[in-house]
Coordinates of C-alpha atoms in Angstrom, one line a residue:
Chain A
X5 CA 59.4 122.7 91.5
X6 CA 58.4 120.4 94.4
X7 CA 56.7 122.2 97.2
X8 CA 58.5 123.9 100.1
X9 CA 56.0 124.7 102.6
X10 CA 58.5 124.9 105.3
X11 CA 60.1 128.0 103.5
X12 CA 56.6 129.9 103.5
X13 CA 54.6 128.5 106.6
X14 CA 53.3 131.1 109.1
X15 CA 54.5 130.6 112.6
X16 CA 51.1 130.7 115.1
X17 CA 50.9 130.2 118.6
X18 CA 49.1 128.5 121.2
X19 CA 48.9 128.7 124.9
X20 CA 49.2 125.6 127.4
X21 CA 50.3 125.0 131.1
X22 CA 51.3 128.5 130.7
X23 CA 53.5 128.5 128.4
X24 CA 53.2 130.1 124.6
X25 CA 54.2 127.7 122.2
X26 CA 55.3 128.6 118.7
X27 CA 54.1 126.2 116.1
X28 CA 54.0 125.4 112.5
X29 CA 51.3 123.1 110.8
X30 CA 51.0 122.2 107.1
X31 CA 51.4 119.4 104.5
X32 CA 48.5 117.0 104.1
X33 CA 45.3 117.1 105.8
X34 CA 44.5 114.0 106.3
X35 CA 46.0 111.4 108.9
X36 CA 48.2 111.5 112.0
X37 CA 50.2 113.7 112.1
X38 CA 53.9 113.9 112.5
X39 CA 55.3 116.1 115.4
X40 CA 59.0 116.9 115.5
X41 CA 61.0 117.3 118.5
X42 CA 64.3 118.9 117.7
X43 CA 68.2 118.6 119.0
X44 CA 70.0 120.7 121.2
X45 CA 70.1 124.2 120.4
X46 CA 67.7 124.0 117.7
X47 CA 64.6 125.9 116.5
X48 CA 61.8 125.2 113.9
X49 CA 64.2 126.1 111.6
X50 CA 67.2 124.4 112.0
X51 CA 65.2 121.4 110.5
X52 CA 66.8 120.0 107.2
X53 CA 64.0 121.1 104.4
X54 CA 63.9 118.4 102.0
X55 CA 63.2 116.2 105.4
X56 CA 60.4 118.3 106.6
X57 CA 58.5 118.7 102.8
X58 CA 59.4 115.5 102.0
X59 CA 57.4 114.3 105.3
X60 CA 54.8 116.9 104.5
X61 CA 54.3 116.0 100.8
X62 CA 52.9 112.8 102.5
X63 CA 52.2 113.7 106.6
X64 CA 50.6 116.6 107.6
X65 CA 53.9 117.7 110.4
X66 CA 53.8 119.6 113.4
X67 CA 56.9 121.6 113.9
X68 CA 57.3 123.3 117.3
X69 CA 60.0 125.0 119.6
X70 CA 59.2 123.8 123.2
X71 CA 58.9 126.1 126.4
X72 CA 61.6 128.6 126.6
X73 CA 62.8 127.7 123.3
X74 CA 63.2 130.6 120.6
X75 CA 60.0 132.1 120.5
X76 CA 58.2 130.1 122.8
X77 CA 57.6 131.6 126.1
X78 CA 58.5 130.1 129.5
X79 CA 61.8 129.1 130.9
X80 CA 63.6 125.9 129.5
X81 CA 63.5 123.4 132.0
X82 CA 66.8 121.1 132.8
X83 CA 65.4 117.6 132.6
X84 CA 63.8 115.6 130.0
X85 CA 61.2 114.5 131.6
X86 CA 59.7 118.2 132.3
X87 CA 60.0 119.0 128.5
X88 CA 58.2 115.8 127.8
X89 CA 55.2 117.3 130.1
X90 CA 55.9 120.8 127.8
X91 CA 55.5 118.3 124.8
X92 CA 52.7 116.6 125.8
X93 CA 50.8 119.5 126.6
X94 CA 51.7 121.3 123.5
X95 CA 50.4 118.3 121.5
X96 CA 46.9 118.3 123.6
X97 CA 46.6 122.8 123.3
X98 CA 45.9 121.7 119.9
X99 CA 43.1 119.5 120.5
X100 CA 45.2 116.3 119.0
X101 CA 44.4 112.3 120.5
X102 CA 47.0 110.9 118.5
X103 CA 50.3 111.9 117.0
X104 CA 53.7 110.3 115.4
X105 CA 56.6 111.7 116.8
X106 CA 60.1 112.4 114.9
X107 CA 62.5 113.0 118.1
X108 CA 66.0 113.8 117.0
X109 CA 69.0 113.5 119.4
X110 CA 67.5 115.5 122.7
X111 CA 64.3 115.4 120.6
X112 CA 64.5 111.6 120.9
X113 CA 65.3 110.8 124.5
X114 CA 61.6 113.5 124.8
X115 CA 59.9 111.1 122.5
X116 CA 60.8 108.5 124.4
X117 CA 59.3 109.6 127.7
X118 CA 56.0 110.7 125.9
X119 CA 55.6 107.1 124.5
X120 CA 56.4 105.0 127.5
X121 CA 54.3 107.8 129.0
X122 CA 51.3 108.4 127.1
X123 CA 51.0 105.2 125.0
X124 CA 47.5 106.0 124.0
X125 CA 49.1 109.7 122.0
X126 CA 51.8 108.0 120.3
X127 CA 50.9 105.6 117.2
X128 CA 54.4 105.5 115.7
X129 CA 57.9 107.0 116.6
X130 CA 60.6 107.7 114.7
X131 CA 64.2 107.8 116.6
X132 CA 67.0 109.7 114.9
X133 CA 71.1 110.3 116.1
X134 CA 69.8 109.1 119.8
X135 CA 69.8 107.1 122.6
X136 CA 68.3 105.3 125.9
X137 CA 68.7 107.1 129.1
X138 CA 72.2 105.9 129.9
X139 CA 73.4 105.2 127.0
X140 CA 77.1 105.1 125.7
X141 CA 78.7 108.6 125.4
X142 CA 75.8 110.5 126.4
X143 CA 77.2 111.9 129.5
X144 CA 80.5 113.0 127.5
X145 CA 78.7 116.1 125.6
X146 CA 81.4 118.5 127.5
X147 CA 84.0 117.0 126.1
X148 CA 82.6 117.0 122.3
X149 CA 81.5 120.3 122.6
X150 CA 85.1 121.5 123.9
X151 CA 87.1 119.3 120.7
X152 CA 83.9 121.1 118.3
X153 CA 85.3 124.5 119.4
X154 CA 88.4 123.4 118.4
X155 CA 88.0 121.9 115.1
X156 CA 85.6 124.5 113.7
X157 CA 84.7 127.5 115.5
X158 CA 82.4 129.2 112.6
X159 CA 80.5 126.2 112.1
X160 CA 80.0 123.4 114.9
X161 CA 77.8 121.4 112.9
X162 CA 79.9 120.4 110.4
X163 CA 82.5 119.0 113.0
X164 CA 79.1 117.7 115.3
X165 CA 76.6 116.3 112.7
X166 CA 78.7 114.7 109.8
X167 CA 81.7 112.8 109.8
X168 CA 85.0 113.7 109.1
X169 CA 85.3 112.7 105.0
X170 CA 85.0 115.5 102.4
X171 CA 81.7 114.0 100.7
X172 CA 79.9 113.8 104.5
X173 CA 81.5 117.4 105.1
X174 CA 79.9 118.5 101.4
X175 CA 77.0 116.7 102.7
X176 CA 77.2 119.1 105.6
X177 CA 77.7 122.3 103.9
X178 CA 74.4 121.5 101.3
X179 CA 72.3 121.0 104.6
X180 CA 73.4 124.5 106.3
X181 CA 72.6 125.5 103.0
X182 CA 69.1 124.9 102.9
X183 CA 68.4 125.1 106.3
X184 CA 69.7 128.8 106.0
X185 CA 66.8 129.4 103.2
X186 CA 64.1 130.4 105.3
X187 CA 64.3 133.9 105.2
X188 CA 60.9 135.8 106.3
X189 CA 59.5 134.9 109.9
X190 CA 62.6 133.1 110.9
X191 CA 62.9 131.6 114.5
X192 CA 65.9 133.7 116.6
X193 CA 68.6 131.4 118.0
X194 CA 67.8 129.7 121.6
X195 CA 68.7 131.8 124.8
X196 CA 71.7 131.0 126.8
X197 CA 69.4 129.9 129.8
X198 CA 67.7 127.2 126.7
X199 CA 71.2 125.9 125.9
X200 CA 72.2 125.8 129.4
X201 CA 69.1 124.0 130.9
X202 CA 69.0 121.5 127.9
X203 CA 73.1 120.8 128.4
X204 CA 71.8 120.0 131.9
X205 CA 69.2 117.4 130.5
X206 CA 71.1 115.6 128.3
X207 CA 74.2 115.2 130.9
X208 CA 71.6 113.6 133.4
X209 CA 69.9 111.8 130.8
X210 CA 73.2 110.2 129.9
X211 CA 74.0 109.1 133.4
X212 CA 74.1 105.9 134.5
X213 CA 70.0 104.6 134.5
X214 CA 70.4 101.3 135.7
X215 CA 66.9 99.0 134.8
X216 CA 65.1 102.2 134.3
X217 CA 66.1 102.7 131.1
X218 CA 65.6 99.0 129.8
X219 CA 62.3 99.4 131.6
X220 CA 61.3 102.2 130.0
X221 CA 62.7 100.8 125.8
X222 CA 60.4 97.6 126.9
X223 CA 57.0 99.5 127.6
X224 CA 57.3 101.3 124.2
X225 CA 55.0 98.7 122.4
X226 CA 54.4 101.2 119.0
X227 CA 56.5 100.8 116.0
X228 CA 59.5 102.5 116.2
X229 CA 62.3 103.0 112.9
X230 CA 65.5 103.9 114.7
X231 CA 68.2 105.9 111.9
X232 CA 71.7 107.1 112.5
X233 CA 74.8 107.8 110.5
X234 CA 77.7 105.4 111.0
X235 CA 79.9 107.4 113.6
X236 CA 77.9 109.6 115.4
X237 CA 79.9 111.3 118.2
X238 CA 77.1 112.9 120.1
X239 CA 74.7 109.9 121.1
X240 CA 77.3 106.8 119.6
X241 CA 75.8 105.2 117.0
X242 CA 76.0 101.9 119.0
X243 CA 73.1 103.2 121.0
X244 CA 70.8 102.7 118.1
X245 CA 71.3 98.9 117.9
X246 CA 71.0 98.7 121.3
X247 CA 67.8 100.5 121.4
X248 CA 66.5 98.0 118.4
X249 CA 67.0 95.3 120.4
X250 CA 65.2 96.4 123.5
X251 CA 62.5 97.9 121.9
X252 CA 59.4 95.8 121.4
X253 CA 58.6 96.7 117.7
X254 CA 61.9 98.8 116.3
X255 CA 63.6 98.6 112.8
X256 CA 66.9 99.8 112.6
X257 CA 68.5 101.9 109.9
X258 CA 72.0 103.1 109.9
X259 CA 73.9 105.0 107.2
X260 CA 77.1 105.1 105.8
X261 CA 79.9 107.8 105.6
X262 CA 77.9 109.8 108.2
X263 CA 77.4 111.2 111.4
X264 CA 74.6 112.3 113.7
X265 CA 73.5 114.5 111.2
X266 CA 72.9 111.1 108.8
X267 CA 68.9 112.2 108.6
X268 CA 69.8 115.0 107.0
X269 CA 72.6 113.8 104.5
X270 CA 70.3 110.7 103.6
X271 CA 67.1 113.0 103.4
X272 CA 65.6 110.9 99.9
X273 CA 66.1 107.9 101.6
X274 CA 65.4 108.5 105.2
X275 CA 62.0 110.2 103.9
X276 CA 61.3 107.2 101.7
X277 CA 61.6 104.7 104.9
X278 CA 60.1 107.1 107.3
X279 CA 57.0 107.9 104.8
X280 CA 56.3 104.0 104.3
X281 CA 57.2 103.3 107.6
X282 CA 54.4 105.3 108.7
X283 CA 52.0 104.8 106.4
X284 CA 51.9 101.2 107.2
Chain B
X127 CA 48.6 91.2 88.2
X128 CA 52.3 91.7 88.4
X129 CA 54.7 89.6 86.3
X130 CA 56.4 86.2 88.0
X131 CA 59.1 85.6 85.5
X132 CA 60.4 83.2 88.4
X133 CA 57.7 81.1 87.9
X134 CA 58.3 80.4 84.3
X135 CA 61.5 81.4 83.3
X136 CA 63.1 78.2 81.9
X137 CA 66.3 76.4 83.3
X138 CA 69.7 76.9 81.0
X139 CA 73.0 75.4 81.5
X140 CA 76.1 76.9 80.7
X141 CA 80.1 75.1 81.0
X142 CA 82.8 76.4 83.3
X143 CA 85.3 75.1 85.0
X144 CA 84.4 71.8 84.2
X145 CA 81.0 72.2 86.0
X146 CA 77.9 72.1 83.5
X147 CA 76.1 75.6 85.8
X148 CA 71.9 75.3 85.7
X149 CA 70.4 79.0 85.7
X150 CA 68.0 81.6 85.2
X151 CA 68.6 84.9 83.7
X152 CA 65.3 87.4 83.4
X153 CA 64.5 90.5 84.0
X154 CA 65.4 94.1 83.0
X155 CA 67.9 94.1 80.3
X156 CA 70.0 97.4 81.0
X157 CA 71.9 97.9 83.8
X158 CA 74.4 95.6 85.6
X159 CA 73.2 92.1 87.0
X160 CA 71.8 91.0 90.5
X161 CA 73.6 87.8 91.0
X162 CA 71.4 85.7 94.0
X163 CA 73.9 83.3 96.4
X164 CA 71.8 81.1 97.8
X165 CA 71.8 79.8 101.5
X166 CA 73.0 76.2 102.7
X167 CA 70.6 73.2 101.2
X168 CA 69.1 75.7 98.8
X169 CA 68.3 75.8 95.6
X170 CA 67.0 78.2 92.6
X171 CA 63.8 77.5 93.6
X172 CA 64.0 78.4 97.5
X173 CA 64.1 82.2 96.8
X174 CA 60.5 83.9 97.3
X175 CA 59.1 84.8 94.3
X176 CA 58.2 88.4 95.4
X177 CA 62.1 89.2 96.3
X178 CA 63.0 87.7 92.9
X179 CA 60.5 89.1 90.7
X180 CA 60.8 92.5 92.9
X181 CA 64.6 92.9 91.7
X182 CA 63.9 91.5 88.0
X183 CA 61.1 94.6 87.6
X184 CA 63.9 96.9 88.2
X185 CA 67.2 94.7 87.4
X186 CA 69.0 92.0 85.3
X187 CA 68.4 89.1 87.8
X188 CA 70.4 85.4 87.6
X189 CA 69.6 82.6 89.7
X190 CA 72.2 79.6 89.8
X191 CA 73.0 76.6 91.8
X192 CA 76.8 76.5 92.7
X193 CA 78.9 73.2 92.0
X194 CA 77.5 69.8 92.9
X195 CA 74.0 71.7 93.7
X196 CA 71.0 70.6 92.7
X197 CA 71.1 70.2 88.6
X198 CA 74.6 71.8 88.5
X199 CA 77.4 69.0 88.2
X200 CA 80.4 68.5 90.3
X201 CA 80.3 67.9 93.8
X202 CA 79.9 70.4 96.0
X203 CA 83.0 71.6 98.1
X204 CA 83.6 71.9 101.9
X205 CA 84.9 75.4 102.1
X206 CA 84.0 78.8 101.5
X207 CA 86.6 79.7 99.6
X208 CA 85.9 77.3 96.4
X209 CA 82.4 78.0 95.9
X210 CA 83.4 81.5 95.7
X211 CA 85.6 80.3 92.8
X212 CA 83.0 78.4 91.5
X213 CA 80.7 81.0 91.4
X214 CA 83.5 83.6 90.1
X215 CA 84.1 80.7 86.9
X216 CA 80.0 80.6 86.5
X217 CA 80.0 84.3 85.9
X218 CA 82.8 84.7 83.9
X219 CA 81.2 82.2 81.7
X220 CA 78.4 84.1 81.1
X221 CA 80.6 86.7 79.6
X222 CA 80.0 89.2 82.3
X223 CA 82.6 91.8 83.5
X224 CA 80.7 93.5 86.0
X225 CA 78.1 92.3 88.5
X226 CA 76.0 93.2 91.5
X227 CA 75.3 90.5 94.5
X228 CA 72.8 89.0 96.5
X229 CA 74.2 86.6 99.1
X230 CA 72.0 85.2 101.5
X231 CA 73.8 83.3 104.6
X232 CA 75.7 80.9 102.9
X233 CA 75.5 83.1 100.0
X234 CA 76.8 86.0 101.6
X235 CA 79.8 84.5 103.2
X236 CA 80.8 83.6 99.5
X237 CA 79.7 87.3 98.7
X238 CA 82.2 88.6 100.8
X239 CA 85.2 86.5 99.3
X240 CA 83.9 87.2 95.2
X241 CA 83.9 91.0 96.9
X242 CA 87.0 91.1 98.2
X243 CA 89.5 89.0 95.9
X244 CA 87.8 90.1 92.7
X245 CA 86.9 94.4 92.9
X246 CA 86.6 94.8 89.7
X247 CA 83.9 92.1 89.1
X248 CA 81.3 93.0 92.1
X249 CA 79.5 96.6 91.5
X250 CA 77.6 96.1 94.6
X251 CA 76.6 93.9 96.7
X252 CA 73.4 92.6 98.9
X253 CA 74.6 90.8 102.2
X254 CA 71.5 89.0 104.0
X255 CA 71.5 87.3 107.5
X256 CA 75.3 86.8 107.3
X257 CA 78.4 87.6 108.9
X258 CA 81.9 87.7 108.5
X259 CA 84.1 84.9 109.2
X260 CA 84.5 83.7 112.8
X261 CA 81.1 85.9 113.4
X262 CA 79.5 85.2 116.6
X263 CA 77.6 82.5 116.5
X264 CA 78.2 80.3 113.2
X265 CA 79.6 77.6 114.7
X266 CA 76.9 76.8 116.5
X267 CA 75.3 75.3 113.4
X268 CA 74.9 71.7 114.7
X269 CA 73.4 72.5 117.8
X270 CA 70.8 75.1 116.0
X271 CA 69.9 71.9 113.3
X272 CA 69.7 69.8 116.5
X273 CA 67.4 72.3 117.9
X274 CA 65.4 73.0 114.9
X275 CA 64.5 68.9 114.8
X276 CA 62.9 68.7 118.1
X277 CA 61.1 72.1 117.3
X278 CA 59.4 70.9 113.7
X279 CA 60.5 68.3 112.4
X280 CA 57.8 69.1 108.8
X281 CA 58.8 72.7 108.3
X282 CA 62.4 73.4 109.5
X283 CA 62.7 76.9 107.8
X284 CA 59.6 77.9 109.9
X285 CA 62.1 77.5 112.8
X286 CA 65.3 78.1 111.2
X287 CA 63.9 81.4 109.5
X288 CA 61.0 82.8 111.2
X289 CA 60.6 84.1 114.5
X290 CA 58.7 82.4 117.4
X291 CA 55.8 84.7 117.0
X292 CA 52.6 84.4 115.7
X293 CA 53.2 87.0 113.2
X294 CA 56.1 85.9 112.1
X295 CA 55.4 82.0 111.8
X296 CA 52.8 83.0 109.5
X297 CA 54.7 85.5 107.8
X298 CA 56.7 82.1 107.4
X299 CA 53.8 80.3 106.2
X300 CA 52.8 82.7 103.5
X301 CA 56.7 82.4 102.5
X302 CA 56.7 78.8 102.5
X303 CA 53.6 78.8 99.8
X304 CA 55.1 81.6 97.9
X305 CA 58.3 79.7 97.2
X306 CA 56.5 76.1 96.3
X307 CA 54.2 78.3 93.9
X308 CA 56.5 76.9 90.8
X309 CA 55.8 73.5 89.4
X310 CA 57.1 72.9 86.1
X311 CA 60.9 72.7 85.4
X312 CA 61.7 73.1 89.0
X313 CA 64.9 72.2 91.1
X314 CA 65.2 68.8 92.6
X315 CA 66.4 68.8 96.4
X316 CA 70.1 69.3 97.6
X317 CA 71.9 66.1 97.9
X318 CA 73.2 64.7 100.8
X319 CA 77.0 65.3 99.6
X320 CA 75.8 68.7 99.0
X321 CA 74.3 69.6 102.6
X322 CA 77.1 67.6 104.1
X323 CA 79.5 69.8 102.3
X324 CA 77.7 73.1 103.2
X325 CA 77.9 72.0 106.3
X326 CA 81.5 72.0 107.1
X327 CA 82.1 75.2 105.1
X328 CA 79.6 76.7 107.3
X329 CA 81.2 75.3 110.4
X330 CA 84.4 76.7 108.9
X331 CA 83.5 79.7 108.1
X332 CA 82.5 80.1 111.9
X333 CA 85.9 79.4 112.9
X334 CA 87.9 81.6 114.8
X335 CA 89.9 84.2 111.9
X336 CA 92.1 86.4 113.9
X337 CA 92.1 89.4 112.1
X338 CA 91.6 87.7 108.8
X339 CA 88.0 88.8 108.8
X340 CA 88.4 92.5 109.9
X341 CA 91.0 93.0 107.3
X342 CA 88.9 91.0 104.5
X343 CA 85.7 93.1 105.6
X344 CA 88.3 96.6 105.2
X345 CA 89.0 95.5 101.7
X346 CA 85.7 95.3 100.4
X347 CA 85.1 99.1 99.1
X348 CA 82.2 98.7 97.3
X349 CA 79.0 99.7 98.7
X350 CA 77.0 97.4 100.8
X351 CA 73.5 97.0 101.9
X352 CA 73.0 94.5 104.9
X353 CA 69.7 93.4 106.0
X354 CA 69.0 90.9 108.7
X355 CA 66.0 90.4 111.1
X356 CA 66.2 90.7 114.9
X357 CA 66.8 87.1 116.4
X358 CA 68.7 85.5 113.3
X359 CA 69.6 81.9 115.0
X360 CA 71.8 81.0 112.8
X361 CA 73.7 83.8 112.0
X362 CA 73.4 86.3 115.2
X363 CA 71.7 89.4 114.5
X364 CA 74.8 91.2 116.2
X365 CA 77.4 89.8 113.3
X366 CA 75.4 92.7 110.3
X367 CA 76.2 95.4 113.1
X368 CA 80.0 94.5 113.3
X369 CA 80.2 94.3 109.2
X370 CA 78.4 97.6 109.2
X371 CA 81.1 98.7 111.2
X372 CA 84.1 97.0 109.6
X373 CA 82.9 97.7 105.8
X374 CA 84.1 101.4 104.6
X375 CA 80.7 101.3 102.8
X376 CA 77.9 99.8 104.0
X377 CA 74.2 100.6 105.2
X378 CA 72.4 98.7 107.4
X379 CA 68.9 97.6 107.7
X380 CA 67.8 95.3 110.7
X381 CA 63.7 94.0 110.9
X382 CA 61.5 93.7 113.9
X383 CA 59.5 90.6 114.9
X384 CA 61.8 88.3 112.4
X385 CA 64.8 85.7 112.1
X386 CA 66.9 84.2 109.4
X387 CA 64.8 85.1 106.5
X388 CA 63.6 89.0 107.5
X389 CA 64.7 89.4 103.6
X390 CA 61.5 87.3 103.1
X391 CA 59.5 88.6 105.8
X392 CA 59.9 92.2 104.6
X393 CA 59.7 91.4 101.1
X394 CA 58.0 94.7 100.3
X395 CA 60.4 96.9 102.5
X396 CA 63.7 94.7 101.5
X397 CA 62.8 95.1 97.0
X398 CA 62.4 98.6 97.8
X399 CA 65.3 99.6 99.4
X400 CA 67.3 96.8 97.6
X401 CA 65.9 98.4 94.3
X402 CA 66.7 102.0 95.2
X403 CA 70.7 100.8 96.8
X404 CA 71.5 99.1 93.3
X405 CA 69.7 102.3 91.2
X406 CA 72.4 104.7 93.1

């Protein structure tokens, strides 16, 4: 049996810029380690397993939920650039200089602030299922979200994460499974006001950015690995490439037969890549 | 010290199709065999060693030079299409029903064609800075050589290949050395009615298809790794995006800081992932 320390981690807390921020820490001791911002909705534990071990068999990993989020205290705030602060001091409460960051979707356009922002924290970023601030499809979440609700009301992450094949939907189905596992100490769901005020930030962050958001892709001078599925209808997968080739130092992997959600379905191989890429 | 079976594996010659073939089979044993495709004016000996012997630790690997290349007879043709058959007769000559393929460039427009007329031959298949046909960019082949001559007129693969970075030109370096490291047996250059040849098929190839290449690209089914660097010159870096998104199967890879020859570059990254695509 490989070890799951996500399934057994105590949850701690600590307090910064007023806020009480749950956290998790484990996996190795030694190194950077590898904070994870998470997607829309999400808490510590809607985190695929076998991508959080996998990392920690190798990383030691930070997981978190930011202000207002599950059972962190505070109000969520409706811009990325205030849960990038949240972030930021999150990272610092717990006395770190230097950190990776593993943003997913929302998680992503927040780890893209906190490098352009704070190069000197950030030695390496991975980018999963996201996108520069303006980029294609970002501003049409309303209208996924209302087609989700109509494909599969019991499940939206099977219509939102993979793609529409039976082996990405199987794919699906195995990654609700195990990141249903997690029994004891489980995170709660996010509040309405956390899903409202994070819809907010990802519309904006999907409007129109002019130079800004070039700007910004061009001052990120760490490596980056940048991975999506094929036909990810949340943040386009064409936003990916585009990042890649704005990015200073970014490598580009994109998966077949997959959606947002292509982290997760890969997991062996996007842990493989993202364990070498940041052991490098 | 690892073994460099492409430094000493002797040159056979097998009959087909009225072409006397010159190649090198090594490697693993079991499993299905990598067949390399090598790019225009190349022969057996420009692969680097450390993507050849990578693939042979883990694989059956054969090198060849196509019709009219190097010690292979014949004369070398001007389209795509017949060195695709030429290969498909060098293959079938070495008894083999089943294969998996390496194209590079050159190589990996005659992958394509092997991939898509003959299914039952190609397991797999490796496609390295290349594109479909018409892909943006390929004709531009005489003005890139053009180019490349007033850039360095000792080394044009430093130009051609590498990007114009300090890392990267010695990345090219180092390449350069690896892939002169065999002495005995080794290939003589491509003749001029070979690079002449290569020439117009590239230019060809480059050619406006219509639809030809989508619907080629659409009947290829069998799984597909692409890798390219970020600023390929001589076949844009934007053409492995639009096969990613054409093939039903593929995954993509794109490199930072690299041209042409990322495969080379990113040696270490490239076996790996190669390695682990063809062990699926």
């Amino acid at each position: 049996m490989t070890t799951e320390l996500s399934q057994t981690e105590p949850t701690q807390f600590v307090e910064a810029a007023g806020i009480r921020f749950a956290y998790r820490r484990f996996g190795q001791t030694g190194g950077v380690p590898l904070v994870f911002l998470q997607h829309f909705t999400g808490t510590m534990d809607s985190w695929d397993p076998l991508v959080v071990d996998g990392f920690a068999r190798a990383r030691p990993v930070i997981l978190f939920d930011n202000a207002g989020v599950a059972r962190s205290s505070g109000s969520t705030p409706g811009n990325v650039q205030a849960m990038a602060e949240h972030a930021v001091a999150f990272i610092t409460a717990l006395g770190l200089k230097q950190v990776d960051l593993l943003g997913f979707s929302l998680g992503g356009f927040i780890a893209q602030v906190i490098a352009a922002e704070h190069p000197e924290l950030v030695r390496r970023m991975i980018l999963a299922g996201t996108g520069q601030e303006g980029g294609e499809g970002i501003r049409n979440l309303p209208q996924v979200l209302e087609q989700a609700r109509q494909h599969s009301p019991d499940e939206l992450r099977l219509f939102l994460f993979f793609e529409q094949t039976p082996t990405s939907q199987r794919a699906g189905r195995e990654f609700l499974a195990r990141q249903a596992r997690r029994t004891a100490d489980r995170d709660p769901e996010s509040s309405e006001q956390t899903v409202g005020a994070q819809f907010t930030a990802i519309v904006a962050w999907g409007a129109d950015a002019d130079g800004r958001a070039t700007a910004r892709l061009q001052r990120i001078t760490q490596p980056v690995l940048i991975v999506n599925g094929k036909n990810d209808i949340m943040v386009p997968t064409v936003n990916s490439f585009t990042m890649f080739r704005q990015l200073p130092r970014a490598r580009l992997t994109l998966y077949p037969d997959s959606g947002h959600g292509g982290l997760f379905q890969y997991a062996d191989a996007f842990v493989n890549e993202g364990v070498r890429f940041l052991g490098e």
